[in-house]
CSV table of C-alpha atoms in Angstrom, one decimal:
chain,number,residue,atom,x,y,z
A,1,MET,CA,-148.8,-34.3,50.0
A,2,LYS,CA,-146.2,-33.4,47.4
A,3,THR,CA,-144.2,-31.2,49.8
A,4,LYS,CA,-144.2,-33.9,52.5
A,5,ARG,CA,-143.2,-36.6,49.9
A,6,GLN,CA,-140.4,-34.4,48.7
A,7,ALA,CA,-139.2,-33.6,52.2
A,8,LYS,CA,-139.2,-37.4,52.9
A,9,ILE,CA,-137.2,-38.0,49.7
A,10,MET,CA,-134.5,-35.5,50.9
A,11,GLU,CA,-134.5,-37.2,54.3
A,12,ILE,CA,-134.1,-40.6,52.8
A,13,ILE,CA,-131.3,-39.7,50.4
A,14,SER,CA,-129.4,-37.9,53.2
A,15,ASN,CA,-129.6,-40.9,55.5
A,16,ARG,CA,-129.2,-43.8,53.2
A,17,ASN,CA,-127.3,-44.8,50.1
A,18,ILE,CA,-130.0,-44.9,47.5
A,19,GLU,CA,-128.8,-46.0,44.1
A,20,THR,CA,-132.0,-46.3,42.0
A,21,GLN,CA,-135.5,-44.9,41.7
A,22,GLU,CA,-136.8,-48.3,42.6
A,23,GLN,CA,-135.0,-48.3,45.9
A,24,LEU,CA,-136.2,-44.8,46.6
A,25,LEU,CA,-139.8,-45.8,45.8
A,26,ALA,CA,-139.5,-48.8,48.1
A,27,GLU,CA,-138.2,-46.6,51.0
A,28,LEU,CA,-141.1,-44.1,50.4
A,29,GLU,CA,-143.6,-47.0,50.5
A,30,ASN,CA,-142.1,-48.2,53.8
A,31,ALA,CA,-142.6,-44.6,55.1
A,32,GLY,CA,-146.2,-44.7,54.1
A,33,PHE,CA,-145.9,-42.6,50.8
A,34,HIS,CA,-147.6,-44.4,47.9
A,35,SER,CA,-146.3,-43.1,44.6
A,36,THR,CA,-145.3,-44.0,41.1
A,37,GLN,CA,-141.9,-44.2,39.4
A,38,ALA,CA,-142.9,-41.3,37.1
A,39,THR,CA,-143.8,-39.1,40.1
A,40,ILE,CA,-140.5,-39.9,41.8
A,41,SER,CA,-138.7,-39.1,38.6
A,42,ARG,CA,-140.4,-35.6,38.5
A,43,ASP,CA,-139.6,-35.1,42.2
A,44,ILE,CA,-135.9,-35.9,41.5
A,45,LYS,CA,-135.8,-33.3,38.8
A,46,GLU,CA,-137.7,-30.6,40.8
A,47,LEU,CA,-135.4,-31.2,43.8
A,48,ARG,CA,-132.3,-31.1,41.6
A,49,ILE,CA,-131.1,-34.4,43.0
A,50,ILE,CA,-128.0,-35.7,41.4
A,51,LYS,CA,-126.1,-39.0,41.4
A,52,GLU,CA,-122.7,-38.9,43.1
A,53,MET,CA,-120.0,-41.6,43.3
A,54,THR,CA,-119.4,-43.1,46.7
A,55,SER,CA,-116.1,-44.2,48.1
A,56,LEU,CA,-117.0,-47.8,47.1
A,57,GLY,CA,-117.3,-46.8,43.5
A,58,THR,CA,-121.1,-47.1,43.4
A,59,TYR,CA,-123.5,-44.2,42.8
A,60,ARG,CA,-126.1,-42.7,45.1
A,61,TYR,CA,-128.6,-39.9,45.0
A,62,ALA,CA,-127.6,-36.7,46.7
A,63,ALA,CA,-128.8,-33.1,46.9
A,64,ALA,CA,-127.1,-30.9,44.3
A,65,ASN,CA,-124.7,-28.3,45.5
A,66,ASN,CA,-126.5,-24.9,44.9
A,67,GLU,CA,-123.4,-22.7,44.8
A,68,ALA,CA,-124.0,-21.9,41.1
A,69,ALA,CA,-127.5,-20.8,41.9
A,70,ASN,CA,-126.4,-18.5,44.8
A,71,PRO,CA,-123.7,-16.0,43.7
A,72,PHE,CA,-123.2,-15.0,47.4
A,73,SER,CA,-122.2,-18.5,48.5
A,74,ALA,CA,-118.4,-18.0,48.0
A,75,LYS,CA,-118.5,-14.6,49.9
A,76,LEU,CA,-120.6,-16.1,52.7
A,77,ASN,CA,-118.2,-19.0,53.0
A,78,THR,CA,-115.3,-16.6,53.3
A,79,ILE,CA,-117.2,-14.6,56.0
A,80,PHE,CA,-118.1,-17.9,57.7
A,81,ARG,CA,-114.4,-19.0,57.7
A,82,GLU,CA,-113.1,-15.6,59.0
A,83,CYS,CA,-115.7,-14.9,61.7
A,84,ILE,CA,-115.8,-18.1,63.7
A,85,THR,CA,-114.0,-18.0,67.1
A,86,SER,CA,-115.1,-21.4,68.5
A,87,PHE,CA,-117.7,-24.1,68.0
A,88,ASP,CA,-119.0,-27.3,69.7
A,89,TYR,CA,-121.9,-29.6,69.6
A,90,ALA,CA,-124.1,-31.5,72.1
A,91,MET,CA,-126.3,-34.2,70.7
A,92,ASN,CA,-127.9,-32.8,67.5
A,93,MET,CA,-127.3,-29.1,68.4
A,94,ILE,CA,-124.3,-27.0,67.4
A,95,VAL,CA,-123.2,-23.7,68.9
A,96,ILE,CA,-120.9,-21.5,66.9
A,97,ARG,CA,-119.3,-18.4,68.5
A,98,THR,CA,-118.3,-15.6,66.1
A,99,LEU,CA,-116.7,-12.2,66.2
A,100,PRO,CA,-119.2,-9.6,67.5
A,101,GLY,CA,-121.9,-8.7,65.0
A,102,LEU,CA,-121.1,-11.6,62.6
A,103,ALA,CA,-123.4,-14.4,63.8
A,104,SER,CA,-126.1,-13.4,61.2
A,105,ALA,CA,-123.6,-13.7,58.4
A,106,ALA,CA,-122.4,-17.1,59.6
A,107,ALA,CA,-126.0,-18.3,59.9
A,108,SER,CA,-126.7,-17.0,56.4
A,109,ALA,CA,-123.7,-18.9,55.1
A,110,ILE,CA,-125.0,-22.1,56.7
A,111,ASP,CA,-128.5,-21.5,55.3
A,112,ALA,CA,-127.1,-20.9,51.8
A,113,MET,CA,-125.5,-24.4,51.9
A,114,ASN,CA,-129.1,-25.8,51.7
A,115,MET,CA,-128.1,-28.9,53.7
A,116,SER,CA,-130.9,-31.3,54.3
A,117,VAL,CA,-129.4,-32.3,57.6
A,118,VAL,CA,-129.8,-28.8,59.0
A,119,VAL,CA,-133.3,-28.3,60.6
A,120,GLY,CA,-132.7,-24.6,61.2
A,121,THR,CA,-130.4,-21.8,62.5
A,122,ILE,CA,-130.8,-19.0,65.0
A,123,ALA,CA,-128.4,-16.1,65.2
A,124,GLY,CA,-127.7,-13.6,67.9
A,125,ASP,CA,-124.9,-11.0,67.9
A,126,ASP,CA,-122.0,-13.4,68.3
A,127,THR,CA,-123.6,-16.8,68.6
A,128,VAL,CA,-125.2,-19.1,66.1
A,129,PHE,CA,-127.4,-22.0,67.3
A,130,ILE,CA,-128.0,-24.8,64.8
A,131,VAL,CA,-130.3,-27.8,65.1
A,132,MET,CA,-129.3,-30.8,63.0
A,133,ARG,CA,-131.4,-33.8,62.2
A,134,ASP,CA,-129.3,-36.2,64.3
A,135,ILE,CA,-126.1,-36.6,66.3
A,136,ASN,CA,-124.0,-37.9,63.5
A,137,SER,CA,-124.9,-34.9,61.3
A,138,ALA,CA,-123.8,-32.5,64.1
A,139,ALA,CA,-120.5,-34.3,64.6
A,140,ALA,CA,-119.8,-34.5,60.8
A,141,PHE,CA,-120.7,-30.8,60.4
A,142,CYS,CA,-118.3,-29.8,63.2
A,143,GLY,CA,-115.6,-31.9,61.5
A,144,GLU,CA,-116.2,-30.0,58.3
A,145,ILE,CA,-116.0,-26.7,60.2
A,146,LYS,CA,-112.7,-27.8,61.7
A,147,ASN,CA,-111.3,-28.7,58.3
A,148,LEU,CA,-112.5,-25.4,56.8
A,149,LEU,CA,-110.7,-23.4,59.6
A,150,ASN,CA,-107.4,-25.3,59.2
């Protein structure tokens, strides 16, 4: 139950602007998860959820960036940036083309980002297939790739 609840928490904070534990608790209740504020507080700590400022000046819960925890992230991001030859998305799926032999490195870089909107990656020799949670996430991620490559 804990794993499912925590997965739901990550889904909720990635799809909505949740400012307080009370709002998060209400969203969990609406999703059929009955819990206490103390349990939610422990979940937030275990999941390393942080509060970040929105463009409106309010705060919202968000997954912490795990770059400090993964010393290979910077190297993987460099590989990712250097190996992509093209990319595109259709609905919630993204296909990234890489230089031959580098798809696994690109997929590893994506996996190391620990993004809650990424359902999974599959890598071949020169192609990475990514399944995102929704269409908007796929479009936004392709926009980030475009910015990274420019």
